[in-house]
JSON list of N, CA and C in Angstrom, two decimals:
[
{"chain": "Y", "resi": 65, "resn": "MET", "atom": "N", "xyz": [-1.08, 11.30, -11.98]},
{"chain": "Y", "resi": 65, "resn": "MET", "atom": "CA", "xyz": [-0.55, 9.55, -12.46]},
{"chain": "Y", "resi": 65, "resn": "MET", "atom": "C", "xyz": [0.98, 9.47, -12.90]},
{"chain": "Y", "resi": 66, "resn": "VAL", "atom": "N", "xyz": [1.45, 10.55, -13.70]},
{"chain": "Y", "resi": 66, "resn": "VAL", "atom": "CA", "xyz": [2.54, 10.31, -14.31]},
{"chain": "Y", "resi": 66, "resn": "VAL", "atom": "C", "xyz": [3.51, 8.77, -13.50]},
{"chain": "Y", "resi": 67, "resn": "SER", "atom": "N", "xyz": [3.92, 9.45, -12.19]},
{"chain": "Y", "resi": 67, "resn": "SER", "atom": "CA", "xyz": [4.37, 8.73, -10.78]},
{"chain": "Y", "resi": 67, "resn": "SER", "atom": "C", "xyz": [3.53, 7.58, -10.81]},
{"chain": "Y", "resi": 68, "resn": "GLN", "atom": "N", "xyz": [2.75, 7.29, -11.11]},
{"chain": "Y", "resi": 68, "resn": "GLN", "atom": "CA", "xyz": [1.85, 6.35, -10.55]},
{"chain": "Y", "resi": 68, "resn": "GLN", "atom": "C", "xyz": [1.78, 5.19, -11.36]},
{"chain": "Y", "resi": 69, "resn": "VAL", "atom": "N", "xyz": [1.71, 4.88, -12.87]},
{"chain": "Y", "resi": 69, "resn": "VAL", "atom": "CA", "xyz": [1.03, 4.32, -13.79]},
{"chain": "Y", "resi": 69, "resn": "VAL", "atom": "C", "xyz": [2.72, 3.93, -14.53]},
{"chain": "Y", "resi": 70, "resn": "PRO", "atom": "N", "xyz": [3.02, 2.35, -14.52]},
{"chain": "Y", "resi": 70, "resn": "PRO", "atom": "CA", "xyz": [4.44, 2.25, -15.05]},
{"chain": "Y", "resi": 70, "resn": "PRO", "atom": "C", "xyz": [4.19, 2.92, -16.61]},
{"chain": "Y", "resi": 71, "resn": "GLY", "atom": "N", "xyz": [5.43, 3.75, -17.25]},
{"chain": "Y", "resi": 71, "resn": "GLY", "atom": "CA", "xyz": [5.47, 3.25, -18.81]},
{"chain": "Y", "resi": 71, "resn": "GLY", "atom": "C", "xyz": [4.57, 4.96, -19.35]},
{"chain": "Y", "resi": 72, "resn": "LEU", "atom": "N", "xyz": [3.82, 5.37, -18.04]},
{"chain": "Y", "resi": 72, "resn": "LEU", "atom": "CA", "xyz": [3.72, 6.98, -18.18]},
{"chain": "Y", "resi": 72, "resn": "LEU", "atom": "C", "xyz": [4.03, 8.46, -18.41]},
{"chain": "Y", "resi": 73, "resn": "LEU", "atom": "N", "xyz": [4.61, 8.45, -19.40]},
{"chain": "Y", "resi": 73, "resn": "LEU", "atom": "CA", "xyz": [5.58, 9.27, -19.06]},
{"chain": "Y", "resi": 73, "resn": "LEU", "atom": "C", "xyz": [5.28, 10.79, -19.42]},
{"chain": "Y", "resi": 74, "resn": "LYS", "atom": "N", "xyz": [4.17, 11.27, -19.74]},
{"chain": "Y", "resi": 74, "resn": "LYS", "atom": "CA", "xyz": [3.08, 12.89, -20.05]},
{"chain": "Y", "resi": 74, "resn": "LYS", "atom": "C", "xyz": [2.15, 11.94, -19.83]},
{"chain": "Y", "resi": 75, "resn": "LEU", "atom": "N", "xyz": [1.34, 13.44, -19.52]},
{"chain": "Y", "resi": 75, "resn": "LEU", "atom": "CA", "xyz": [-0.32, 13.71, -19.34]},
{"chain": "Y", "resi": 75, "resn": "LEU", "atom": "C", "xyz": [-0.78, 14.39, -19.14]},
{"chain": "Y", "resi": 76, "resn": "ASP", "atom": "N", "xyz": [-1.40, 15.00, -20.67]},
{"chain": "Y", "resi": 76, "resn": "ASP", "atom": "CA", "xyz": [-1.42, 16.30, -20.54]},
{"chain": "Y", "resi": 76, "resn": "ASP", "atom": "C", "xyz": [-3.58, 15.97, -21.46]},
{"chain": "Y", "resi": 77, "resn": "MET", "atom": "N", "xyz": [-3.90, 17.72, -21.04]},
{"chain": "Y", "resi": 77, "resn": "MET", "atom": "CA", "xyz": [-5.08, 17.96, -21.13]},
{"chain": "Y", "resi": 77, "resn": "MET", "atom": "C", "xyz": [-5.08, 20.05, -21.84]},
{"chain": "Y", "resi": 78, "resn": "ASN", "atom": "N", "xyz": [-6.40, 19.95, -22.55]},
{"chain": "Y", "resi": 78, "resn": "ASN", "atom": "CA", "xyz": [-6.81, 21.71, -23.40]},
{"chain": "Y", "resi": 78, "resn": "ASN", "atom": "C", "xyz": [-7.75, 21.37, -23.77]},
{"chain": "Y", "resi": 79, "resn": "SER", "atom": "N", "xyz": [-8.22, 22.21, -24.47]},
{"chain": "Y", "resi": 79, "resn": "SER", "atom": "CA", "xyz": [-9.42, 22.87, -25.11]},
{"chain": "Y", "resi": 79, "resn": "SER", "atom": "C", "xyz": [-8.26, 22.56, -26.49]},
{"chain": "Y", "resi": 80, "resn": "PRO", "atom": "N", "xyz": [-9.22, 23.13, -27.91]},
{"chain": "Y", "resi": 80, "resn": "PRO", "atom": "CA", "xyz": [-9.07, 23.13, -28.61]},
{"chain": "Y", "resi": 80, "resn": "PRO", "atom": "C", "xyz": [-8.76, 24.80, -28.88]},
{"chain": "Y", "resi": 81, "resn": "LEU", "atom": "N", "xyz": [-7.75, 25.09, -29.58]},
{"chain": "Y", "resi": 81, "resn": "LEU", "atom": "CA", "xyz": [-7.46, 26.15, -30.34]},
{"chain": "Y", "resi": 81, "resn": "LEU", "atom": "C", "xyz": [-8.47, 27.34, -30.68]},
{"chain": "Y", "resi": 82, "resn": "PRO", "atom": "N", "xyz": [-8.72, 28.30, -30.07]},
{"chain": "Y", "resi": 82, "resn": "PRO", "atom": "CA", "xyz": [-9.77, 28.89, -30.83]},
{"chain": "Y", "resi": 82, "resn": "PRO", "atom": "C", "xyz": [-9.95, 29.03, -33.03]},
{"chain": "Y", "resi": 83, "resn": "ASN", "atom": "N", "xyz": [-8.52, 29.52, -33.11]},
{"chain": "Y", "resi": 83, "resn": "ASN", "atom": "CA", "xyz": [-8.12, 29.25, -34.86]},
{"chain": "Y", "resi": 83, "resn": "ASN", "atom": "C", "xyz": [-8.82, 28.69, -35.27]},
{"chain": "Y", "resi": 84, "resn": "THR", "atom": "N", "xyz": [-8.63, 27.07, -34.81]},
{"chain": "Y", "resi": 84, "resn": "THR", "atom": "CA", "xyz": [-9.06, 25.59, -35.32]},
{"chain": "Y", "resi": 84, "resn": "THR", "atom": "C", "xyz": [-10.17, 24.86, -34.31]},
{"chain": "Y", "resi": 85, "resn": "ALA", "atom": "N", "xyz": [-10.71, 24.97, -33.98]},
{"chain": "Y", "resi": 85, "resn": "ALA", "atom": "CA", "xyz": [-11.59, 25.06, -32.72]},
{"chain": "Y", "resi": 85, "resn": "ALA", "atom": "C", "xyz": [-13.12, 24.39, -33.57]},
{"chain": "Y", "resi": 86, "resn": "TYR", "atom": "N", "xyz": [-13.09, 24.93, -34.93]},
{"chain": "Y", "resi": 86, "resn": "TYR", "atom": "CA", "xyz": [-13.87, 24.71, -35.73]},
{"chain": "Y", "resi": 86, "resn": "TYR", "atom": "C", "xyz": [-14.29, 23.28, -36.68]},
{"chain": "Y", "resi": 87, "resn": "ARG", "atom": "N", "xyz": [-12.66, 23.12, -36.43]},
{"chain": "Y", "resi": 87, "resn": "ARG", "atom": "CA", "xyz": [-12.36, 21.46, -36.72]},
{"chain": "Y", "resi": 87, "resn": "ARG", "atom": "C", "xyz": [-13.05, 20.08, -36.00]},
{"chain": "Y", "resi": 88, "resn": "SER", "atom": "N", "xyz": [-13.17, 21.06, -34.65]},
{"chain": "Y", "resi": 88, "resn": "SER", "atom": "CA", "xyz": [-12.69, 19.79, -33.20]},
{"chain": "Y", "resi": 88, "resn": "SER", "atom": "C", "xyz": [-14.35, 18.97, -33.64]},
{"chain": "Y", "resi": 89, "resn": "GLN", "atom": "N", "xyz": [-15.41, 18.92, -34.61]},
{"chain": "Y", "resi": 89, "resn": "GLN", "atom": "CA", "xyz": [-16.07, 18.09, -34.19]},
{"chain": "Y", "resi": 89, "resn": "GLN", "atom": "C", "xyz": [-17.02, 18.29, -33.44]},
{"chain": "Y", "resi": 90, "resn": "GLY", "atom": "N", "xyz": [-17.43, 19.19, -32.47]},
{"chain": "Y", "resi": 90, "resn": "GLY", "atom": "CA", "xyz": [-17.80, 19.13, -31.06]},
{"chain": "Y", "resi": 90, "resn": "GLY", "atom": "C", "xyz": [-17.30, 18.96, -30.14]},
{"chain": "Y", "resi": 91, "resn": "TYR", "atom": "N", "xyz": [-16.51, 18.64, -30.27]},
{"chain": "Y", "resi": 91, "resn": "TYR", "atom": "CA", "xyz": [-15.19, 18.16, -29.24]},
{"chain": "Y", "resi": 91, "resn": "TYR", "atom": "C", "xyz": [-14.32, 19.35, -28.25]},
{"chain": "Y", "resi": 92, "resn": "ASN", "atom": "N", "xyz": [-14.80, 19.51, -27.25]},
{"chain": "Y", "resi": 92, "resn": "ASN", "atom": "CA", "xyz": [-14.42, 20.49, -26.56]},
{"chain": "Y", "resi": 92, "resn": "ASN", "atom": "C", "xyz": [-12.98, 20.59, -25.52]},
{"chain": "Y", "resi": 93, "resn": "MET", "atom": "N", "xyz": [-12.22, 19.13, -25.32]},
{"chain": "Y", "resi": 93, "resn": "MET", "atom": "CA", "xyz": [-11.35, 19.25, -24.80]},
{"chain": "Y", "resi": 93, "resn": "MET", "atom": "C", "xyz": [-10.60, 17.57, -24.73]},
{"chain": "Y", "resi": 94, "resn": "GLY", "atom": "N", "xyz": [-9.41, 17.76, -25.01]},
{"chain": "Y", "resi": 94, "resn": "GLY", "atom": "CA", "xyz": [-8.72, 16.80, -25.74]},
{"chain": "Y", "resi": 94, "resn": "GLY", "atom": "C", "xyz": [-7.86, 16.53, -24.59]},
{"chain": "Y", "resi": 95, "resn": "ILE", "atom": "N", "xyz": [-7.54, 15.18, -24.48]},
{"chain": "Y", "resi": 95, "resn": "ILE", "atom": "CA", "xyz": [-6.09, 14.62, -23.08]},
{"chain": "Y", "resi": 95, "resn": "ILE", "atom": "C", "xyz": [-5.05, 13.70, -24.08]},
{"chain": "Y", "resi": 96, "resn": "VAL", "atom": "N", "xyz": [-4.40, 13.97, -23.82]},
{"chain": "Y", "resi": 96, "resn": "VAL", "atom": "CA", "xyz": [-2.86, 12.91, -24.34]},
{"chain": "Y", "resi": 96, "resn": "VAL", "atom": "C", "xyz": [-2.04, 12.47, -23.66]},
{"chain": "Y", "resi": 97, "resn": "ALA", "atom": "N", "xyz": [-1.80, 10.81, -23.31]},
{"chain": "Y", "resi": 97, "resn": "ALA", "atom": "CA", "xyz": [-0.98, 10.28, -22.28]},
{"chain": "Y", "resi": 97, "resn": "ALA", "atom": "C", "xyz": [0.43, 10.39, -23.21]},
{"chain": "Y", "resi": 98, "resn": "VAL", "atom": "N", "xyz": [1.30, 10.22, -23.05]},
{"chain": "Y", "resi": 98, "resn": "VAL", "atom": "CA", "xyz": [2.68, 9.63, -23.39]},
{"chain": "Y", "resi": 98, "resn": "VAL", "atom": "C", "xyz": [2.92, 8.52, -22.98]},
{"chain": "Y", "resi": 99, "resn": "LEU", "atom": "N", "xyz": [3.18, 7.35, -24.14]},
{"chain": "Y", "resi": 99, "resn": "LEU", "atom": "CA", "xyz": [3.92, 6.27, -23.18]},
{"chain": "Y", "resi": 99, "resn": "LEU", "atom": "C", "xyz": [4.88, 5.82, -23.43]},
{"chain": "Y", "resi": 100, "resn": "GLU", "atom": "N", "xyz": [5.88, 5.25, -22.92]},
{"chain": "Y", "resi": 100, "resn": "GLU", "atom": "CA", "xyz": [7.31, 4.73, -23.17]},
{"chain": "Y", "resi": 100, "resn": "GLU", "atom": "C", "xyz": [7.34, 3.97, -24.36]},
{"chain": "Y", "resi": 101, "resn": "LYS", "atom": "N", "xyz": [5.83, 3.43, -24.36]},
{"chain": "Y", "resi": 101, "resn": "LYS", "atom": "CA", "xyz": [6.16, 2.61, -25.47]},
{"chain": "Y", "resi": 101, "resn": "LYS", "atom": "C", "xyz": [4.84, 1.79, -25.61]},
{"chain": "Y", "resi": 102, "resn": "ALA", "atom": "N", "xyz": [4.51, 1.14, -27.01]},
{"chain": "Y", "resi": 102, "resn": "ALA", "atom": "CA", "xyz": [3.39, 0.69, -27.37]},
{"chain": "Y", "resi": 102, "resn": "ALA", "atom": "C", "xyz": [2.56, -0.56, -26.58]},
{"chain": "Y", "resi": 103, "resn": "GLU", "atom": "N", "xyz": [3.84, -1.31, -26.08]},
{"chain": "Y", "resi": 103, "resn": "GLU", "atom": "CA", "xyz": [3.42, -2.19, -25.15]},
{"chain": "Y", "resi": 103, "resn": "GLU", "atom": "C", "xyz": [2.85, -2.12, -23.31]},
{"chain": "Y", "resi": 104, "resn": "ASP", "atom": "N", "xyz": [3.39, -0.40, -22.90]},
{"chain": "Y", "resi": 104, "resn": "ASP", "atom": "CA", "xyz": [2.86, -0.03, -22.65]},
{"chain": "Y", "resi": 104, "resn": "ASP", "atom": "C", "xyz": [0.99, 0.19, -22.11]},
{"chain": "Y", "resi": 105, "resn": "LEU", "atom": "N", "xyz": [0.58, 0.18, -23.24]},
{"chain": "Y", "resi": 105, "resn": "LEU", "atom": "CA", "xyz": [-0.76, 0.20, -23.34]},
{"chain": "Y", "resi": 105, "resn": "LEU", "atom": "C", "xyz": [-1.76, -0.35, -22.37]},
{"chain": "Y", "resi": 106, "resn": "PRO", "atom": "N", "xyz": [-1.45, -1.76, -22.63]},
{"chain": "Y", "resi": 106, "resn": "PRO", "atom": "CA", "xyz": [-2.50, -2.52, -21.21]},
{"chain": "Y", "resi": 106, "resn": "PRO", "atom": "C", "xyz": [-2.66, -2.10, -19.94]},
{"chain": "Y", "resi": 107, "resn": "GLY", "atom": "N", "xyz": [-1.03, -2.29, -19.66]},
{"chain": "Y", "resi": 107, "resn": "GLY", "atom": "CA", "xyz": [-1.20, -1.40, -17.80]},
{"chain": "Y", "resi": 107, "resn": "GLY", "atom": "C", "xyz": [-2.02, -0.37, -17.81]},
{"chain": "Y", "resi": 108, "resn": "TYR", "atom": "N", "xyz": [-1.81, 0.60, -19.01]},
{"chain": "Y", "resi": 108, "resn": "TYR", "atom": "CA", "xyz": [-1.86, 1.93, -18.85]},
{"chain": "Y", "resi": 108, "resn": "TYR", "atom": "C", "xyz": [-4.03, 2.18, -18.37]},
{"chain": "Y", "resi": 109, "resn": "THR", "atom": "N", "xyz": [-4.59, 1.50, -19.61]},
{"chain": "Y", "resi": 109, "resn": "THR", "atom": "CA", "xyz": [-6.08, 1.54, -19.71]},
{"chain": "Y", "resi": 109, "resn": "THR", "atom": "C", "xyz": [-6.94, 0.82, -18.82]},
{"chain": "Y", "resi": 110, "resn": "THR", "atom": "N", "xyz": [-5.90, -0.40, -17.71]},
{"chain": "Y", "resi": 110, "resn": "THR", "atom": "CA", "xyz": [-5.67, -1.16, -16.90]},
{"chain": "Y", "resi": 110, "resn": "THR", "atom": "C", "xyz": [-5.86, -0.31, -15.65]},
{"chain": "Y", "resi": 111, "resn": "HIS", "atom": "N", "xyz": [-4.71, 0.22, -15.21]},
{"chain": "Y", "resi": 111, "resn": "HIS", "atom": "CA", "xyz": [-4.50, 0.77, -13.81]},
{"chain": "Y", "resi": 111, "resn": "HIS", "atom": "C", "xyz": [-6.02, 1.36, -13.66]},
{"chain": "Y", "resi": 112, "resn": "PRO", "atom": "N", "xyz": [-5.91, 1.43, -11.81]},
{"chain": "Y", "resi": 112, "resn": "PRO", "atom": "CA", "xyz": [-6.75, 1.85, -11.17]},
{"chain": "Y", "resi": 112, "resn": "PRO", "atom": "C", "xyz": [-6.63, 3.63, -11.17]},
{"chain": "Y", "resi": 113, "resn": "ALA", "atom": "N", "xyz": [-6.27, 3.82, -11.47]},
{"chain": "Y", "resi": 113, "resn": "ALA", "atom": "CA", "xyz": [-5.58, 5.81, -11.46]},
{"chain": "Y", "resi": 113, "resn": "ALA", "atom": "C", "xyz": [-6.16, 5.98, -12.35]},
{"chain": "Y", "resi": 114, "resn": "HIS", "atom": "N", "xyz": [-5.78, 5.00, -14.17]},
{"chain": "Y", "resi": 114, "resn": "HIS", "atom": "CA", "xyz": [-6.79, 5.69, -15.12]},
{"chain": "Y", "resi": 114, "resn": "HIS", "atom": "C", "xyz": [-7.78, 5.36, -14.69]},
{"chain": "Y", "resi": 115, "resn": "SER", "atom": "N", "xyz": [-8.38, 4.31, -14.11]},
{"chain": "Y", "resi": 115, "resn": "SER", "atom": "CA", "xyz": [-9.81, 4.05, -14.25]},
{"chain": "Y", "resi": 115, "resn": "SER", "atom": "C", "xyz": [-10.91, 5.44, -13.83]},
{"chain": "Y", "resi": 116, "resn": "ARG", "atom": "N", "xyz": [-9.73, 6.35, -12.50]},
{"chain": "Y", "resi": 116, "resn": "ARG", "atom": "CA", "xyz": [-10.98, 7.23, -11.90]},
{"chain": "Y", "resi": 116, "resn": "ARG", "atom": "C", "xyz": [-10.66, 8.34, -12.72]},
{"chain": "Y", "resi": 117, "resn": "VAL", "atom": "N", "xyz": [-9.88, 8.23, -13.39]},
{"chain": "Y", "resi": 117, "resn": "VAL", "atom": "CA", "xyz": [-9.67, 9.34, -14.47]},
{"chain": "Y", "resi": 117, "resn": "VAL", "atom": "C", "xyz": [-10.71, 9.14, -15.61]},
{"chain": "Y", "resi": 118, "resn": "HIS", "atom": "N", "xyz": [-11.09, 7.97, -16.31]},
{"chain": "Y", "resi": 118, "resn": "HIS", "atom": "CA", "xyz": [-12.20, 7.40, -17.04]},
{"chain": "Y", "resi": 118, "resn": "HIS", "atom": "C", "xyz": [-13.75, 7.62, -16.31]},
{"chain": "Y", "resi": 119, "resn": "GLU", "atom": "N", "xyz": [-12.98, 7.18, -14.70]},
{"chain": "Y", "resi": 119, "resn": "GLU", "atom": "CA", "xyz": [-15.21, 7.51, -14.15]},
{"chain": "Y", "resi": 119, "resn": "GLU", "atom": "C", "xyz": [-15.38, 9.11, -14.42]},
{"chain": "Y", "resi": 120, "resn": "LEU", "atom": "N", "xyz": [-14.63, 10.05, -13.66]},
{"chain": "Y", "resi": 120, "resn": "LEU", "atom": "CA", "xyz": [-14.66, 11.15, -14.00]},
{"chain": "Y", "resi": 120, "resn": "LEU", "atom": "C", "xyz": [-14.64, 12.49, -14.97]},
{"chain": "Y", "resi": 121, "resn": "ARG", "atom": "N", "xyz": [-14.63, 11.74, -16.23]},
{"chain": "Y", "resi": 121, "resn": "ARG", "atom": "CA", "xyz": [-14.74, 12.19, -17.06]},
{"chain": "Y", "resi": 121, "resn": "ARG", "atom": "C", "xyz": [-16.14, 12.16, -17.68]},
{"chain": "Y", "resi": 122, "resn": "SER", "atom": "N", "xyz": [-16.51, 10.72, -17.42]},
{"chain": "Y", "resi": 122, "resn": "SER", "atom": "CA", "xyz": [-17.73, 10.43, -17.99]},
{"chain": "Y", "resi": 122, "resn": "SER", "atom": "C", "xyz": [-18.78, 10.66, -16.61]},
{"chain": "Y", "resi": 123, "resn": "GLU", "atom": "N", "xyz": [-18.02, 11.48, -15.28]},
{"chain": "Y", "resi": 123, "resn": "GLU", "atom": "CA", "xyz": [-19.38, 12.62, -15.05]},
{"chain": "Y", "resi": 123, "resn": "GLU", "atom": "C", "xyz": [-19.24, 13.79, -15.45]},
{"chain": "Y", "resi": 124, "resn": "VAL", "atom": "N", "xyz": [-18.05, 14.10, -15.28]},
{"chain": "Y", "resi": 124, "resn": "VAL", "atom": "CA", "xyz": [-18.05, 15.93, -16.05]},
{"chain": "Y", "resi": 124, "resn": "VAL", "atom": "C", "xyz": [-18.65, 16.18, -17.34]},
{"chain": "Y", "resi": 125, "resn": "CYS", "atom": "N", "xyz": [-18.11, 15.12, -18.44]},
{"chain": "Y", "resi": 125, "resn": "CYS", "atom": "CA", "xyz": [-18.61, 15.32, -20.12]},
{"chain": "Y", "resi": 125, "resn": "CYS", "atom": "C", "xyz": [-19.87, 15.13, -20.23]},
{"chain": "Y", "resi": 126, "resn": "GLU", "atom": "N", "xyz": [-20.50, 15.82, -21.29]},
{"chain": "Y", "resi": 126, "resn": "GLU", "atom": "CA", "xyz": [-21.11, 14.65, -21.67]},
{"chain": "Y", "resi": 126, "resn": "GLU", "atom": "C", "xyz": [-21.04, 14.29, -22.96]},
{"chain": "Y", "resi": 127, "resn": "GLY", "atom": "N", "xyz": [-22.16, 13.30, -23.26]},
{"chain": "Y", "resi": 127, "resn": "GLY", "atom": "CA", "xyz": [-22.26, 13.32, -24.50]},
{"chain": "Y", "resi": 127, "resn": "GLY", "atom": "C", "xyz": [-20.75, 11.82, -24.79]},
{"chain": "Y", "resi": 128, "resn": "GLU", "atom": "N", "xyz": [-20.79, 11.55, -26.52]},
{"chain": "Y", "resi": 128, "resn": "GLU", "atom": "CA", "xyz": [-19.57, 10.67, -26.51]},
{"chain": "Y", "resi": 128, "resn": "GLU", "atom": "C", "xyz": [-17.63, 11.24, -26.32]},
{"chain": "Y", "resi": 129, "resn": "SER", "atom": "N", "xyz": [-17.42, 10.34, -26.30]},
{"chain": "Y", "resi": 129, "resn": "SER", "atom": "CA", "xyz": [-15.67, 10.17, -26.48]},
{"chain": "Y", "resi": 129, "resn": "SER", "atom": "C", "xyz": [-15.19, 9.93, -27.72]},
{"chain": "Y", "resi": 130, "resn": "LEU", "atom": "N", "xyz": [-14.68, 10.03, -27.71]},
{"chain": "Y", "resi": 130, "resn": "LEU", "atom": "CA", "xyz": [-13.51, 9.46, -28.97]},
{"chain": "Y", "resi": 130, "resn": "LEU", "atom": "C", "xyz": [-11.83, 9.28, -27.99]},
{"chain": "Y", "resi": 131, "resn": "ALA", "atom": "N", "xyz": [-11.34, 7.84, -28.73]},
{"chain": "Y", "resi": 131, "resn": "ALA", "atom": "CA", "xyz": [-10.62, 7.54, -28.03]},
{"chain": "Y", "resi": 131, "resn": "ALA", "atom": "C", "xyz": [-9.43, 6.92, -29.27]},
{"chain": "Y", "resi": 132, "resn": "PHE", "atom": "N", "xyz": [-8.44, 6.65, -28.94]},
{"chain": "Y", "resi": 132, "resn": "PHE", "atom": "CA", "xyz": [-7.68, 5.70, -30.53]},
{"chain": "Y", "resi": 132, "resn": "PHE", "atom": "C", "xyz": [-6.36, 6.83, -29.67]},
{"chain": "Y", "resi": 133, "resn": "ASP", "atom": "N", "xyz": [-5.29, 5.30, -30.42]},
{"chain": "Y", "resi": 133, "resn": "ASP", "atom": "CA", "xyz": [-3.96, 5.40, -30.10]},
{"chain": "Y", "resi": 133, "resn": "ASP", "atom": "C", "xyz": [-3.46, 5.57, -31.13]},
{"chain": "Y", "resi": 134, "resn": "LEU", "atom": "N", "xyz": [-1.92, 5.98, -30.84]},
{"chain": "Y", "resi": 134, "resn": "LEU", "atom": "CA", "xyz": [-1.10, 6.19, -32.57]},
{"chain": "Y", "resi": 134, "resn": "LEU", "atom": "C", "xyz": [0.24, 5.55, -32.39]},
{"chain": "Y", "resi": 135, "resn": "GLU", "atom": "N", "xyz": [1.06, 5.17, -32.13]},
{"chain": "Y", "resi": 135, "resn": "GLU", "atom": "CA", "xyz": [2.51, 4.91, -32.47]},
{"chain": "Y", "resi": 135, "resn": "GLU", "atom": "C", "xyz": [3.31, 5.84, -33.14]},
{"chain": "Y", "resi": 136, "resn": "PHE", "atom": "N", "xyz": [4.49, 6.36, -32.39]},
{"chain": "Y", "resi": 136, "resn": "PHE", "atom": "CA", "xyz": [5.17, 7.43, -33.77]},
{"chain": "Y", "resi": 136, "resn": "PHE", "atom": "C", "xyz": [6.91, 6.59, -33.36]},
{"chain": "Y", "resi": 137, "resn": "PRO", "atom": "N", "xyz": [7.45, 6.76, -34.49]},
{"chain": "Y", "resi": 137, "resn": "PRO", "atom": "CA", "xyz": [8.62, 5.62, -34.68]},
{"chain": "Y", "resi": 137, "resn": "PRO", "atom": "C", "xyz": [9.91, 6.88, -33.50]},
{"chain": "Y", "resi": 138, "resn": "ALA", "atom": "N", "xyz": [10.74, 5.78, -33.12]},
{"chain": "Y", "resi": 138, "resn": "ALA", "atom": "CA", "xyz": [11.95, 6.88, -31.90]},
{"chain": "Y", "resi": 138, "resn": "ALA", "atom": "C", "xyz": [12.46, 7.52, -32.53]}
]
């Protein structure tokens, strides 16, 4: 997806570390997308590649998901 979505610099996914998994509130997977700037978020969320990943997540994952956005100063 990184080469397909404008502004997407990095996309990673992983499971909680075993020694802190008790804090995960039942979530067993996390996905982090790093965008070049906050203004790239609308293009990322509506991009067809993101939509395909979202559909796959819905098929594979059971229950609720949690999504939020953070901005870090440069």
